[in-house]
XYZ file of C-alpha atoms in Angstrom:
371
model
C 25.210 -51.412 42.693
C 28.232 -50.836 40.723
C 30.985 -48.138 40.104
C 30.873 -47.080 36.571
C 32.841 -43.872 36.271
C 35.199 -41.630 38.067
C 35.590 -38.110 36.846
C 38.120 -35.574 38.240
C 39.174 -32.060 37.513
C 41.363 -29.168 38.777
C 39.819 -25.913 39.695
C 41.081 -22.544 40.991
C 39.348 -19.437 42.195
C 40.148 -16.380 44.422
C 38.732 -15.404 47.862
C 38.086 -12.309 50.031
C 40.255 -12.052 53.197
C 38.679 -9.649 55.788
C 40.388 -6.407 56.051
C 42.440 -7.010 52.940
C 41.580 -4.714 49.920
C 42.688 -7.327 47.269
C 41.238 -10.751 46.543
C 43.679 -13.384 47.447
C 44.554 -16.128 44.840
C 43.443 -19.738 45.685
C 42.176 -20.090 49.257
C 44.550 -18.447 51.497
C 48.177 -18.640 50.770
C 50.321 -18.219 47.555
C 50.895 -21.983 46.886
C 47.277 -22.742 47.406
C 45.833 -22.111 44.229
C 44.245 -25.292 42.765
C 41.945 -27.897 44.193
C 40.625 -31.235 42.774
C 36.885 -32.073 42.458
C 35.980 -35.647 42.037
C 32.672 -37.464 41.290
C 31.983 -41.126 41.215
C 28.827 -42.453 39.216
C 27.240 -46.065 39.625
C 24.991 -47.834 37.376
C 21.992 -46.991 39.264
C 22.340 -43.257 39.055
C 23.614 -42.313 42.354
C 26.814 -40.072 42.282
C 29.129 -39.062 45.072
C 31.441 -35.999 45.256
C 34.701 -35.017 47.031
C 37.466 -32.466 46.950
C 41.130 -32.404 47.950
C 43.676 -29.685 48.142
C 46.455 -28.455 45.835
C 49.083 -30.989 46.187
C 49.941 -32.228 42.659
C 46.597 -31.655 41.573
C 46.940 -32.699 37.982
C 48.780 -35.649 38.894
C 45.665 -36.664 41.226
C 43.237 -36.479 38.350
C 45.393 -38.546 36.176
C 45.713 -41.126 39.072
C 41.942 -41.313 39.547
C 41.055 -41.652 35.845
C 43.768 -43.823 34.402
C 44.620 -45.845 37.478
C 42.037 -45.961 40.312
C 38.873 -46.377 37.814
C 40.235 -49.580 35.909
C 41.066 -51.014 39.437
C 37.586 -50.431 41.083
C 35.163 -50.382 37.984
C 31.978 -52.575 38.644
C 32.834 -53.015 42.521
C 30.039 -52.404 44.724
C 30.587 -48.849 46.085
C 29.077 -49.786 49.348
C 31.663 -52.159 49.988
C 34.239 -49.786 51.072
C 36.585 -52.017 52.705
C 36.890 -54.283 49.793
C 37.457 -51.314 47.548
C 40.357 -50.192 49.798
C 41.921 -53.706 49.887
C 41.875 -53.846 45.999
C 43.591 -50.427 45.878
C 46.117 -51.047 48.402
C 47.074 -54.470 46.910
C 47.031 -53.238 43.298
C 47.984 -49.664 43.439
C 49.967 -49.178 46.603
C 51.229 -52.256 48.018
C 54.324 -50.464 49.478
C 52.129 -47.798 51.421
C 53.267 -44.646 49.697
C 51.615 -41.400 50.284
C 51.126 -38.142 48.395
C 49.124 -38.475 45.003
C 47.734 -41.848 45.789
C 46.680 -40.878 49.237
C 44.868 -37.825 47.722
C 43.351 -40.002 45.082
C 42.209 -42.564 47.412
C 40.735 -39.819 49.618
C 38.462 -38.392 46.825
C 37.347 -41.844 45.880
C 36.545 -42.954 49.416
C 34.773 -39.698 50.238
C 32.712 -39.997 47.138
C 31.836 -43.683 48.016
C 30.609 -42.907 51.506
C 28.474 -39.900 50.040
C 26.992 -42.816 47.837
C 26.573 -45.264 50.491
C 24.683 -42.460 52.561
C 22.228 -41.678 49.760
C 21.617 -45.323 49.207
C 20.792 -45.869 52.890
C 18.912 -42.315 53.214
C 21.321 -41.280 55.907
C 24.023 -38.635 56.413
C 27.590 -40.154 56.314
C 27.946 -38.813 60.094
C 25.187 -41.250 60.912
C 26.780 -44.167 59.027
C 30.111 -43.384 60.874
C 28.497 -43.876 64.240
C 26.170 -40.804 64.782
C 27.801 -39.842 68.052
C 26.486 -36.305 67.676
C 24.549 -34.125 65.303
C 26.588 -31.058 65.821
C 30.215 -29.961 66.557
C 31.937 -26.898 67.887
C 34.101 -24.908 65.495
C 37.052 -22.771 65.566
C 37.816 -19.971 62.847
C 41.230 -20.018 61.245
C 41.324 -16.257 60.646
C 45.162 -15.293 61.077
C 46.385 -15.207 57.463
C 49.828 -14.304 56.925
C 49.154 -11.293 54.774
C 48.067 -9.289 58.080
C 50.498 -7.152 59.914
C 50.379 -7.190 63.658
C 47.833 -4.664 64.252
C 45.514 -5.711 61.403
C 45.748 -9.429 62.945
C 44.414 -8.208 66.112
C 41.891 -6.177 64.248
C 40.910 -9.381 62.477
C 40.503 -11.429 65.623
C 38.230 -8.732 67.181
C 36.236 -8.848 63.901
C 35.468 -12.673 64.405
C 34.692 -12.317 68.154
C 32.145 -9.518 67.216
C 30.433 -12.078 64.954
C 30.143 -14.566 67.886
C 33.301 -16.735 67.463
C 34.712 -18.241 70.547
C 37.758 -20.173 69.013
C 40.338 -18.905 66.853
C 43.471 -20.000 65.081
C 46.433 -18.245 63.460
C 49.191 -18.998 61.318
C 53.062 -18.722 62.593
C 56.419 -19.529 60.977
C 55.986 -17.458 57.867
C 57.042 -13.966 59.003
C 60.253 -12.412 58.342
C 60.933 -11.688 62.001
C 60.816 -15.435 62.857
C 59.622 -16.947 66.212
C 60.105 -13.488 67.881
C 57.616 -11.709 65.605
C 55.256 -14.690 65.940
C 55.548 -14.260 69.613
C 54.564 -10.537 69.321
C 51.739 -11.414 67.088
C 50.390 -14.037 69.448
C 50.609 -11.726 72.352
C 48.748 -9.080 70.523
C 46.062 -11.318 69.578
C 45.773 -12.501 73.209
C 45.590 -9.044 74.356
C 42.926 -8.146 71.960
C 40.617 -11.193 72.693
C 41.066 -11.675 76.435
C 41.680 -14.915 78.250
C 38.423 -16.715 77.761
C 38.733 -17.388 74.065
C 40.428 -20.444 72.669
C 43.651 -19.580 70.621
C 45.412 -21.995 68.604
C 48.544 -21.703 66.476
C 49.553 -23.512 63.330
C 53.143 -23.660 61.865
C 52.290 -25.984 58.991
C 55.533 -28.065 59.363
C 57.885 -24.846 59.190
C 59.908 -24.753 62.241
C 63.040 -26.535 63.384
C 62.819 -27.991 66.836
C 64.951 -25.299 68.076
C 62.736 -22.674 66.711
C 59.713 -24.379 67.944
C 60.948 -24.666 71.346
C 61.948 -20.982 71.628
C 58.479 -19.931 70.468
C 56.888 -22.399 73.033
C 58.867 -20.745 75.934
C 58.008 -17.094 74.710
C 54.415 -17.662 74.596
C 53.524 -20.151 77.562
C 51.781 -17.320 79.180
C 49.439 -16.946 76.352
C 47.475 -20.068 77.273
C 47.270 -21.633 73.763
C 44.833 -24.373 73.210
C 47.075 -26.072 71.091
C 50.403 -25.819 68.797
C 49.692 -27.398 65.445
C 52.230 -29.200 63.376
C 55.203 -27.124 64.538
C 57.945 -29.090 63.146
C 59.567 -30.070 59.727
C 58.337 -33.297 58.414
C 56.113 -33.919 61.295
C 59.037 -35.565 63.051
C 57.358 -37.824 65.463
C 60.635 -38.123 67.606
C 61.380 -34.506 67.745
C 57.763 -33.877 68.381
C 57.742 -35.979 71.409
C 60.863 -34.144 72.745
C 59.313 -30.870 72.206
C 56.094 -32.220 73.961
C 58.170 -33.119 76.935
C 59.448 -29.787 77.288
C 56.372 -27.357 76.947
C 53.103 -26.943 78.668
C 51.439 -26.149 75.372
C 49.403 -29.090 73.973
C 50.644 -30.257 70.530
C 48.428 -31.453 67.592
C 49.253 -32.858 64.325
C 48.231 -35.313 61.590
C 46.082 -33.426 59.179
C 48.453 -33.861 56.214
C 49.375 -37.672 56.896
C 48.344 -40.216 54.292
C 47.534 -43.126 56.125
C 46.931 -44.714 59.255
C 50.575 -46.121 59.992
C 51.954 -42.438 60.028
C 49.176 -41.294 62.264
C 49.788 -44.330 64.570
C 53.471 -43.024 64.653
C 52.411 -39.918 66.399
C 50.181 -41.480 68.797
C 52.606 -44.462 69.717
C 55.557 -41.999 70.240
C 53.476 -39.880 72.646
C 54.311 -37.078 70.104
C 50.880 -35.280 70.444
C 48.013 -34.289 72.590
C 45.517 -34.021 69.762
C 45.106 -36.131 66.467
C 43.821 -34.476 63.442
C 43.283 -36.770 60.620
C 41.800 -34.965 57.479
C 39.637 -37.150 55.139
C 40.676 -35.050 52.257
C 44.317 -36.257 52.624
C 44.530 -39.581 54.966
C 42.523 -41.810 52.449
C 38.968 -40.631 53.279
C 36.524 -41.454 55.948
C 37.592 -45.229 56.029
C 41.218 -44.346 57.069
C 39.934 -41.452 59.491
C 37.615 -43.648 61.326
C 40.420 -46.134 61.922
C 42.672 -43.372 63.133
C 39.686 -42.050 65.491
C 39.611 -45.623 66.894
C 43.319 -45.544 67.634
C 42.912 -42.316 69.320
C 40.205 -43.451 71.445
C 42.318 -46.338 72.603
C 44.776 -43.899 73.779
C 42.207 -41.443 75.372
C 43.277 -38.711 72.820
C 40.562 -36.191 71.202
C 40.033 -36.082 67.511
C 40.124 -32.417 66.245
C 40.187 -31.021 62.599
C 43.110 -29.122 60.744
C 43.939 -28.705 57.039
C 40.628 -27.379 55.910
C 37.746 -28.718 53.948
C 35.290 -28.582 56.848
C 32.173 -29.707 54.904
C 33.534 -32.986 54.636
C 35.643 -33.476 57.960
C 32.408 -32.330 59.971
C 31.042 -35.935 59.384
C 34.047 -37.625 60.999
C 33.733 -35.556 64.031
C 29.989 -35.805 64.431
C 30.225 -39.574 63.730
C 32.923 -40.792 66.070
C 32.891 -40.946 69.969
C 35.983 -38.720 70.431
C 35.272 -36.138 67.887
C 35.887 -32.609 69.256
C 36.269 -29.350 67.129
C 36.078 -28.544 63.334
C 38.385 -25.992 61.544
C 36.337 -23.263 59.817
C 39.146 -21.981 57.594
C 37.819 -18.745 56.064
C 39.497 -19.398 52.612
C 38.378 -23.063 52.195
C 35.000 -22.107 53.521
C 34.693 -19.710 50.650
C 35.567 -22.397 48.198
C 32.912 -24.929 49.622
C 30.203 -22.297 49.740
C 30.889 -21.498 46.067
C 30.588 -25.228 44.854
C 27.886 -26.220 47.459
C 25.471 -23.371 47.871
C 23.298 -25.228 50.434
C 26.308 -26.108 52.838
C 25.724 -25.766 56.563
C 27.079 -22.762 58.509
C 28.080 -22.328 62.074
C 25.488 -20.668 64.522
C 26.823 -19.530 67.843
C 30.081 -21.336 67.413
C 28.597 -24.717 66.475
C 27.605 -26.424 63.157
C 24.880 -28.915 62.503
C 25.354 -31.869 60.128
C 22.897 -31.663 57.288
C 20.042 -34.028 57.539
C 19.974 -34.959 54.008
C 21.621 -38.288 52.873
C 25.299 -38.582 52.224
C 27.260 -35.456 52.727
C 24.082 -33.292 52.202
C 25.749 -31.193 49.670
C 24.316 -30.125 46.251
C 26.897 -29.127 43.469
C 26.661 -25.926 41.747
C 27.524 -26.879 38.090
C 27.928 -23.377 36.953
C 30.689 -22.873 39.749
C 32.316 -26.071 38.607
C 32.541 -24.770 34.928
C 33.623 -21.187 35.915
C 36.498 -22.475 38.199
C 37.689 -25.219 35.924
C 41.465 -25.233 35.074
C 41.962 -26.855 31.340
C 43.687 -30.129 31.506
C 47.381 -30.077 30.784
């Protein structure tokens, strides 16, 4: 079997956010308006698919079609380490991230999809098959909510059977003090038996993050995700040494060496590689093994749960999957047969590969013309 073609395209849509009247452009925040869809075709008719997020989306398409395809054409799609070796040596010998990492993620995910289809097994099974289902947490706390609506939105999720929630911080005009008030409002609404996580998306200084930690330590947070600018491992380690709140990070890192820095500097309690950004399942599996060595759990952040599900199910230390309400809607639009959580857990599709069927009409209707 040989790789014969790589096709990629940029798409956009809008979503419904609970309790908001207007649809939200993209999949959750103002800057998240586009995503990239990729399809890899083989000479035997098998194809694999993948998705990544909005970061320099049009550049990712160019990278795949004009640089990655000439590099990997006619290679066996099942020999994924060989593909990575050639990509690293030819296109990324200096270990850069950004566009090249997003493009490699798309290629790698699609190749695992092909490998699963060729073997007649789900990707999670090929990765190790540690379990067939994983728990989920729902990212419900969109920044568009005011304090009262945020608490109402949390209650709405509980009424639907959700038992773990995550909300966004570091985006309100009131700064960390407003975040503290919002966190306490949600904790009061949901009670003490529900896991509650917060996510700053790299947006706090060390001082701001420390102030928020002190203000909400009584809220019994499950983790504080990516609190600091640049995911600064040194500063994260210092913050971790001065708070009871577990820290989580890694979802936007572009390769295993950045993830290693977080682990070896003892900067985190939870490692979060995301296959749509870190270089695909191949890099995520290496990160999972690294985390195992240090007795760290592997959780998911950064969205696109239909792909990251397979990592958490496949690996021994896989833990909990983010069910991001915005990206879930995009996934369900593209893949109508996508699995959904039941009673707080989601089951890996028993179909080969990713177990997803593409809705071609949805692809056409969301397409952004090439620039």
